Amino acid sequence: MSTRISAKIRAMAESDVLRLVPARIIRDIKRDDPHPLFKAFVIGGEGEWRPTIVGIGQTIQRWFRGAVQALGQKLNIGTKVFDGHEQTNAHDGRTAVGEVIGKTIEKVKDTISAIAVTYIYPQFKDIPFDVASIEADLSVPANMRAFEVDEPDVLAITGIALGNSAIDMPAFPGATLQAALQAFAEPQTRTQGGGGMKTLDEVKAAIQEGRFLPSQLFDGEVLVSDPVVRNHVKGEVAGEWNHRKRTDEAFDKARADWEKEKGDLTKQIGDLKISAIKPKAAETLVTILKERKIDGNAKLSKFVQKAVDKGFTPADEATLKKDLDKFVDAQLDEFKDLFGDAEASGGGQRAGQGGPGTGANEGTPGVTGDDLTDPKKNDFIPQ
């Protein structure tokens, strides 16, 4: 059954009112209305009420705490607010003067009360609304003028009607409007009589009391232009840059250390490989000296052996004999340059040539077995 219950004004801190309104709703309202008017009303509380029920008239109701809590819970954000009541609680043909934008259940003078914060549309903000009367659907005994209301009896809150206390009487004692404030009003010059623009300390205290975030008070462009914020951001960026620089330097050092360590390990492996091949190289040299008859010339053999010990570094076991043959060829050439062909007799042919004593001048000092002046032994001389 439709019920109407009235309330009127009581003081309430602006910060408390704003605390009940989501910041998103305030931002949306402020886009179209730079200086919105918010009013907070007590719309119900524990105790005896004398509301009017459509079709029955004035009743006496005893509201318990559960009913008041249900009243606050079932009041929806966006519920329409009207100028006074009509014959019924229907919305058809009625002009909304505002809407519900916040709600809470709190103690007011030791009484659990439901509070609604309303936004008054700009074209109606000059009307002196100081009484709020809910329009609700209740489950009540038929044709009874006195009964109790508990949680299951509150079905829905369909609207809120506003009025003026000079004309409208509240339905229950102590049910009053909590606050009326101009949100984000332009600052005024402080006058001798008080009021006007707040001091910086007052503003800070209000912000702390309301627990507002900087982003609720200023847009991003204003925040980033603040010197404190700008310097903080610069410090954060510089700290990040220094951190990255230290990280990069540490990485470069670690990479250089690894490259050096890798080089040292590669050299160690190479040295170990050479050390492993060297005994084989000594054996291969003995074979080469015999095959090329160099071992019969003590002076030449000693020269080659000494040169190999000092200057030959084996690279790979698979090519050891070939590499060693080339090295010995070079030593033979150097020996002949130093001591002449006569000293190299009895040995000293290059790799791939026949051994001494196979030519016409075999045994002749200073002449090798392969006489290259013989057309039969030199392909470059025509026969």
Short mmCIF file of C-alpha atoms in Angstrom, two decimals:
data_model
loop_
_atom_site.label_atom_id
_atom_site.label_comp_id
_atom_site.label_asym_id
_atom_site.label_seq_id
_atom_site.Cartn_x
_atom_site.Cartn_y
_atom_site.Cartn_z
CA MET A 1 0.00 0.00 0.00
CA SER A 2 1.29 3.51 -0.85
CA THR A 3 2.59 5.55 2.08
CA ARG A 4 3.86 9.13 2.47
CA ILE A 5 6.30 10.08 5.23
CA SER A 6 7.77 13.59 5.68
CA ALA A 7 11.04 14.99 7.06
CA LYS A 8 12.70 18.42 7.45
CA ILE A 9 16.10 20.20 7.82
CA ARG A 10 19.02 19.51 10.20
CA ALA A 11 22.67 20.53 9.85
CA MET A 12 25.14 18.06 8.33
CA ALA A 13 28.78 18.69 7.35
CA GLU A 14 29.37 19.23 3.64
CA SER A 15 32.17 16.66 3.70
CA ASP A 16 29.76 14.08 5.12
CA VAL A 17 27.28 14.78 2.34
CA LEU A 18 29.92 14.48 -0.38
CA ARG A 19 31.23 11.29 1.20
CA LEU A 20 27.88 9.66 0.46
CA VAL A 21 28.00 10.51 -3.26
CA PRO A 22 30.21 8.47 -5.63
CA ALA A 23 32.87 10.64 -7.27
CA ARG A 24 31.78 9.42 -10.72
CA ILE A 25 28.27 10.83 -10.17
CA ILE A 26 29.65 14.20 -9.05
CA ARG A 27 31.87 14.39 -12.16
CA ASP A 28 28.95 13.53 -14.45
CA ILE A 29 26.71 16.16 -12.83
CA LYS A 30 29.41 18.84 -12.89
CA ARG A 31 29.87 18.48 -16.65
CA ASP A 32 26.42 20.04 -17.21
CA ASP A 33 25.97 21.92 -13.91
CA PRO A 34 29.20 23.57 -12.67
CA HIS A 35 27.64 24.51 -9.29
CA PRO A 36 25.18 21.74 -8.37
CA LEU A 37 22.97 21.93 -5.28
CA PHE A 38 22.88 18.82 -3.07
CA LYS A 39 20.43 18.33 -0.19
CA ALA A 40 20.57 15.49 2.33
CA PHE A 41 17.36 14.46 4.10
CA VAL A 42 16.52 12.04 6.89
CA ILE A 43 13.71 10.06 5.29
CA GLY A 44 12.92 7.65 8.11
CA GLY A 45 13.93 6.49 11.57
CA GLU A 46 13.05 4.24 14.49
CA GLY A 47 10.03 5.20 16.54
CA GLU A 48 6.44 6.37 16.06
CA TRP A 49 5.46 7.84 12.71
CA ARG A 50 2.16 9.44 11.65
CA PRO A 51 2.24 9.11 7.85
CA THR A 52 -0.61 9.22 5.38
CA ILE A 53 -1.62 6.03 3.55
CA VAL A 54 -3.34 6.51 0.21
CA GLY A 55 -6.92 5.31 0.56
CA ILE A 56 -6.83 5.17 4.39
CA GLY A 57 -5.56 8.56 5.53
CA GLN A 58 -3.31 9.39 8.47
CA THR A 59 -2.05 6.40 10.49
CA ILE A 60 0.05 5.72 13.54
CA GLN A 61 2.99 3.41 12.80
CA ARG A 62 5.72 1.93 14.97
CA TRP A 63 8.88 1.56 12.85
CA PHE A 64 11.49 -0.93 14.04
CA ARG A 65 15.21 -0.85 13.20
CA GLY A 66 14.87 -3.59 10.55
CA ALA A 67 12.27 -1.52 8.70
CA VAL A 68 14.52 1.56 8.71
CA GLN A 69 17.43 -0.48 7.39
CA ALA A 70 15.21 -1.92 4.66
CA LEU A 71 14.15 1.63 3.80
CA GLY A 72 17.78 2.66 3.26
CA GLN A 73 18.63 -0.50 1.35
CA LYS A 74 15.65 -0.34 -1.02
CA LEU A 75 16.11 3.33 -1.87
CA ASN A 76 17.75 3.28 -5.30
CA ILE A 77 20.25 5.75 -6.70
CA GLY A 78 18.41 7.65 -9.44
CA THR A 79 15.03 7.60 -7.65
CA LYS A 80 13.13 10.68 -8.84
CA VAL A 81 12.44 13.66 -6.57
CA PHE A 82 9.25 15.74 -7.07
CA ASP A 83 7.79 19.05 -5.89
CA GLY A 84 5.10 17.87 -3.48
CA HIS A 85 2.72 14.89 -3.66
CA GLU A 86 -0.07 14.14 -6.09
CA GLN A 87 -3.27 12.16 -5.50
CA THR A 88 -1.34 8.92 -6.06
CA ASN A 89 2.33 7.98 -6.03
CA ALA A 90 2.38 7.43 -9.80
CA HIS A 91 4.98 9.39 -11.83
CA ASP A 92 2.81 10.01 -14.91
CA GLY A 93 2.51 13.71 -15.68
CA ARG A 94 4.82 14.78 -12.85
CA THR A 95 7.96 16.88 -13.37
CA ALA A 96 11.03 15.70 -11.49
CA VAL A 97 12.93 18.45 -9.67
CA GLY A 98 15.89 16.24 -8.85
CA GLU A 99 17.05 12.70 -8.12
CA VAL A 100 18.67 10.60 -5.40
CA ILE A 101 22.48 10.45 -5.78
CA GLY A 102 23.54 9.00 -2.41
CA LYS A 103 22.23 7.24 0.68
CA THR A 104 23.25 5.85 4.07
CA ILE A 105 21.93 4.56 7.39
CA GLU A 106 23.33 6.40 10.42
CA LYS A 107 22.55 7.36 13.99
CA VAL A 108 20.92 10.77 14.32
CA LYS A 109 20.40 11.77 17.95
CA ASP A 110 20.66 8.13 19.09
CA THR A 111 18.09 7.04 16.51
CA ILE A 112 18.92 4.77 13.57
CA SER A 113 17.87 6.83 10.53
CA ALA A 114 17.84 6.44 6.75
CA ILE A 115 19.39 9.41 4.90
CA ALA A 116 18.99 10.30 1.21
CA VAL A 117 21.24 12.77 -0.65
CA THR A 118 19.38 14.50 -3.50
CA TYR A 119 20.61 16.54 -6.45
CA ILE A 120 18.29 19.50 -7.18
CA TYR A 121 18.15 20.33 -10.88
CA PRO A 122 19.44 23.88 -11.69
CA GLN A 123 16.04 25.32 -12.68
CA PHE A 124 14.61 24.36 -9.26
CA LYS A 125 17.50 25.22 -6.92
CA ASP A 126 15.92 28.52 -5.78
CA ILE A 127 12.82 26.81 -4.40
CA PRO A 128 13.18 26.59 -0.57
CA PHE A 129 12.80 22.83 -0.21
CA ASP A 130 13.44 21.79 3.39
CA VAL A 131 11.03 18.87 3.83
CA ALA A 132 11.29 15.46 2.16
CA SER A 133 8.47 12.96 2.11
CA ILE A 134 9.04 9.45 0.82
CA GLU A 135 6.59 7.67 -1.42
CA ALA A 136 6.79 3.97 -0.56
CA ASP A 137 5.00 0.69 -1.03
CA LEU A 138 4.37 -1.02 2.33
CA SER A 139 2.70 -4.24 3.33
CA VAL A 140 0.18 -3.08 5.97
CA PRO A 141 -2.96 -4.53 7.61
CA ALA A 142 -6.11 -3.65 5.69
CA ASN A 143 -8.01 -0.60 6.96
CA MET A 144 -5.92 -0.36 10.14
CA ARG A 145 -4.85 3.05 11.34
CA ALA A 146 -2.30 1.82 13.90
CA PHE A 147 0.26 -0.96 13.29
CA GLU A 148 3.93 -1.91 13.46
CA VAL A 149 6.36 -1.90 10.51
CA ASP A 150 9.34 -4.28 10.32
CA GLU A 151 11.82 -5.26 7.59
CA PRO A 152 9.53 -7.53 5.48
CA ASP A 153 6.87 -4.82 5.34
CA VAL A 154 9.00 -2.36 3.29
CA LEU A 155 8.49 -3.36 -0.35
CA ALA A 156 9.89 -0.43 -2.40
CA ILE A 157 10.65 3.31 -2.37
CA THR A 158 9.02 4.75 -5.49
CA GLY A 159 9.87 8.45 -5.11
CA ILE A 160 10.60 11.40 -2.86
CA ALA A 161 8.43 14.53 -2.70
CA LEU A 162 9.93 17.83 -1.51
CA GLY A 163 8.18 20.66 0.29
CA ASN A 164 8.64 23.54 2.74
CA SER A 165 8.28 23.16 6.52
CA ALA A 166 6.23 26.35 6.71
CA ILE A 167 3.45 24.48 4.97
CA ASP A 168 4.24 20.75 5.37
CA MET A 169 4.42 18.92 8.72
CA PRO A 170 6.95 16.08 9.11
CA ALA A 171 5.40 12.66 9.65
CA PHE A 172 7.65 11.67 12.56
CA PRO A 173 9.47 13.62 15.30
CA GLY A 174 13.10 14.54 14.58
CA ALA A 175 12.94 13.59 10.89
CA THR A 176 14.81 16.49 9.31
CA LEU A 177 16.86 17.66 6.33
CA GLN A 178 20.51 17.16 7.16
CA ALA A 179 22.26 19.64 4.84
CA ALA A 180 21.96 21.81 1.77
CA LEU A 181 25.17 22.75 -0.04
CA GLN A 182 26.37 24.22 -3.30
CA ALA A 183 28.94 21.70 -4.48
CA PHE A 184 31.99 23.27 -6.15
CA ALA A 185 30.60 26.79 -5.73
CA GLU A 186 32.79 29.70 -6.88
CA PRO A 187 34.85 31.14 -3.98
CA GLN A 188 33.58 34.41 -2.59
CA THR A 189 35.51 37.22 -0.90
CA ARG A 190 35.54 36.86 2.89
CA THR A 191 33.54 39.60 4.56
CA GLN A 192 33.80 41.03 8.03
CA GLY A 193 30.58 39.27 8.99
CA GLY A 194 32.07 35.84 8.29
CA GLY A 195 31.34 33.27 5.59
CA GLY A 196 32.78 33.71 2.11
CA MET A 197 35.97 32.05 0.92
CA LYS A 198 37.62 29.55 3.25
CA THR A 199 41.23 29.85 4.35
CA LEU A 200 43.83 27.38 3.05
CA ASP A 201 43.89 25.59 6.42
CA GLU A 202 40.09 25.28 6.35
CA VAL A 203 40.21 23.87 2.84
CA LYS A 204 42.90 21.36 3.83
CA ALA A 205 40.91 20.32 6.91
CA ALA A 206 37.75 19.84 4.81
CA ILE A 207 39.62 17.73 2.26
CA GLN A 208 41.18 15.58 4.98
CA GLU A 209 37.87 15.21 6.75
CA GLY A 210 36.14 14.16 3.54
CA ARG A 211 39.07 11.87 2.59
CA PHE A 212 39.04 13.25 -0.94
CA LEU A 213 41.64 12.22 -3.49
CA PRO A 214 43.46 14.90 -5.54
CA SER A 215 41.91 13.44 -8.70
CA GLN A 216 38.42 14.10 -7.25
CA LEU A 217 39.22 17.80 -6.90
CA PHE A 218 41.35 18.52 -9.98
CA ASP A 219 41.64 17.14 -13.50
CA GLY A 220 44.83 15.49 -14.79
CA GLU A 221 46.13 18.58 -16.60
CA VAL A 222 46.02 20.65 -13.41
CA LEU A 223 47.65 17.89 -11.35
CA VAL A 224 50.61 17.35 -13.71
CA SER A 225 51.21 21.12 -13.94
CA ASP A 226 51.68 21.36 -10.16
CA PRO A 227 55.40 21.94 -9.39
CA VAL A 228 55.40 19.34 -6.59
CA VAL A 229 53.88 16.68 -8.85
CA ARG A 230 56.11 17.68 -11.76
CA ASN A 231 59.28 17.48 -9.65
CA HIS A 232 58.16 14.17 -8.18
CA VAL A 233 57.58 12.74 -11.66
CA LYS A 234 60.98 14.05 -12.79
CA GLY A 235 62.57 12.38 -9.78
CA GLU A 236 60.80 9.11 -10.57
CA VAL A 237 61.90 9.30 -14.21
CA ALA A 238 65.47 10.19 -13.22
CA GLY A 239 65.52 7.34 -10.72
CA GLU A 240 64.29 4.93 -13.38
CA TRP A 241 66.90 6.24 -15.86
CA ASN A 242 69.69 5.86 -13.29
CA HIS A 243 68.47 2.38 -12.44
CA ARG A 244 68.51 1.39 -16.10
CA LYS A 245 71.95 2.98 -16.55
CA ARG A 246 73.31 1.01 -13.59
CA THR A 247 71.68 -2.12 -14.95
CA ASP A 248 73.14 -1.56 -18.43
CA GLU A 249 76.59 -0.87 -17.01
CA ALA A 250 76.41 -4.00 -14.89
CA PHE A 251 75.30 -5.98 -17.95
CA ASP A 252 78.12 -4.55 -20.09
CA LYS A 253 80.67 -5.39 -17.40
CA ALA A 254 79.27 -8.90 -17.02
CA ARG A 255 79.37 -9.36 -20.79
CA ALA A 256 82.99 -8.09 -20.98
CA ASP A 257 83.96 -10.40 -18.12
CA TRP A 258 82.32 -13.30 -19.89
CA GLU A 259 84.02 -12.47 -23.20
CA LYS A 260 87.39 -12.37 -21.43
CA GLU A 261 86.62 -15.59 -19.60
CA LYS A 262 85.50 -17.19 -22.86
CA GLY A 263 88.70 -16.03 -24.55
CA ASP A 264 90.80 -17.40 -21.70
CA LEU A 265 88.95 -20.71 -21.87
CA THR A 266 89.35 -20.87 -25.65
CA LYS A 267 93.09 -20.23 -25.29
CA GLN A 268 93.36 -22.85 -22.57
CA ILE A 269 91.57 -25.38 -24.78
CA GLY A 270 93.86 -24.49 -27.69
CA ASP A 271 96.95 -24.82 -25.50
CA LEU A 272 95.75 -28.17 -24.22
CA LYS A 273 95.08 -29.30 -27.77
CA ILE A 274 98.57 -28.20 -28.85
CA SER A 275 100.12 -29.89 -25.84
CA ALA A 276 98.27 -33.07 -26.77
CA ILE A 277 99.44 -32.93 -30.41
CA LYS A 278 103.08 -31.95 -29.74
CA PRO A 279 104.24 -35.49 -28.84
CA LYS A 280 102.69 -36.68 -32.08
CA ALA A 281 104.41 -33.84 -33.92
CA ALA A 282 107.80 -34.95 -32.57
CA GLU A 283 107.15 -38.51 -33.76
CA THR A 284 105.97 -37.26 -37.17
CA LEU A 285 109.10 -35.09 -37.54
CA VAL A 286 111.33 -38.12 -36.97
CA THR A 287 109.43 -39.93 -39.73
CA ILE A 288 109.76 -36.96 -42.11
CA LEU A 289 113.51 -36.61 -41.44
CA LYS A 290 113.97 -40.29 -42.27
CA GLU A 291 111.74 -40.24 -45.35
CA ARG A 292 113.53 -37.21 -46.74
CA LYS A 293 117.01 -38.50 -45.75
CA ILE A 294 117.59 -35.39 -43.69
CA ASP A 295 118.59 -37.41 -40.63
CA GLY A 296 121.85 -38.34 -42.44
CA ASN A 297 122.99 -34.72 -42.38
CA ALA A 298 123.60 -33.97 -38.68
CA LYS A 299 123.94 -30.21 -39.16
CA LEU A 300 120.80 -29.92 -41.29
CA SER A 301 118.83 -32.30 -39.07
CA LYS A 302 119.76 -30.33 -35.94
CA PHE A 303 118.80 -27.05 -37.68
CA VAL A 304 115.40 -28.37 -38.69
CA GLN A 305 114.73 -29.95 -35.28
CA LYS A 306 115.60 -26.70 -33.49
CA ALA A 307 113.38 -24.67 -35.82
CA VAL A 308 110.46 -27.05 -35.29
CA ASP A 309 110.87 -26.90 -31.50
CA LYS A 310 110.88 -23.09 -31.53
CA GLY A 311 108.55 -22.15 -34.33
CA PHE A 312 106.13 -24.92 -35.30
CA THR A 313 102.70 -24.95 -33.66
CA PRO A 314 100.52 -27.89 -34.64
CA ALA A 315 96.97 -26.82 -35.53
CA ASP A 316 95.21 -30.10 -36.16
CA GLU A 317 96.22 -33.70 -35.88
CA ALA A 318 94.51 -34.58 -39.17
CA THR A 319 96.77 -32.21 -41.16
CA LEU A 320 99.83 -32.57 -38.93
CA LYS A 321 102.14 -34.29 -41.46
CA LYS A 322 101.16 -31.95 -44.29
CA ASP A 323 101.71 -28.85 -42.13
CA LEU A 324 104.98 -30.20 -40.80
CA ASP A 325 106.21 -30.97 -44.34
CA LYS A 326 105.56 -27.36 -45.36
CA PHE A 327 107.38 -26.09 -42.31
CA VAL A 328 110.40 -28.32 -43.04
CA ASP A 329 110.45 -27.08 -46.67
CA ALA A 330 110.74 -23.53 -45.36
CA GLN A 331 113.57 -24.53 -43.04
CA LEU A 332 115.44 -26.22 -45.92
CA ASP A 333 115.20 -23.04 -47.97
CA GLU A 334 116.44 -20.96 -45.05
CA PHE A 335 119.29 -23.42 -44.36
CA LYS A 336 120.45 -23.24 -47.99
CA ASP A 337 120.30 -19.44 -47.90
CA LEU A 338 122.48 -19.42 -44.79
CA PHE A 339 124.95 -22.20 -45.51
CA GLY A 340 124.69 -22.95 -49.22
CA ASP A 341 123.68 -26.05 -51.17
CA ALA A 342 126.87 -27.88 -50.29
CA GLU A 343 126.01 -27.96 -46.60
CA ALA A 344 122.57 -29.30 -47.44
CA SER A 345 123.91 -32.24 -49.44
CA GLY A 346 122.95 -35.73 -48.40
CA GLY A 347 119.43 -34.54 -47.64
CA GLY A 348 117.21 -31.60 -48.16
CA GLN A 349 114.89 -32.48 -51.03
CA ARG A 350 111.44 -30.83 -50.79
CA ALA A 351 108.34 -32.74 -49.84
CA GLY A 352 107.20 -35.07 -52.62
CA GLN A 353 110.60 -35.36 -54.28
CA GLY A 354 112.62 -38.55 -54.39
CA GLY A 355 115.31 -39.23 -51.81
CA PRO A 356 119.04 -38.56 -52.34
CA GLY A 357 121.16 -41.00 -54.28
CA THR A 358 118.58 -41.74 -56.97
CA GLY A 359 120.07 -39.51 -59.69
CA ALA A 360 123.16 -39.63 -61.96
CA ASN A 361 125.22 -37.56 -59.58
CA GLU A 362 124.54 -39.76 -56.58
CA GLY A 363 127.33 -39.36 -54.00
CA THR A 364 128.67 -36.18 -55.65
CA PRO A 365 129.11 -33.50 -52.99
CA GLY A 366 126.80 -30.55 -53.39
CA VAL A 367 124.54 -32.32 -55.96
CA THR A 368 121.24 -33.92 -55.02
CA GLY A 369 119.98 -37.21 -56.42
CA ASP A 370 117.38 -35.47 -58.58
CA ASP A 371 119.31 -33.61 -61.29
CA LEU A 372 116.80 -31.09 -62.55
CA THR A 373 119.01 -30.35 -65.58
CA ASP A 374 118.23 -33.83 -66.87
CA PRO A 375 115.24 -33.56 -69.29
CA LYS A 376 114.09 -36.97 -68.18
CA LYS A 377 113.74 -35.74 -64.60
CA ASN A 378 112.34 -32.29 -65.34
CA ASP A 379 108.99 -31.98 -67.13
CA PHE A 380 109.67 -28.30 -67.90
CA ILE A 381 112.69 -29.16 -70.22
CA PRO A 382 111.60 -30.30 -73.71
CA GLN A 383 113.09 -33.67 -74.79
#
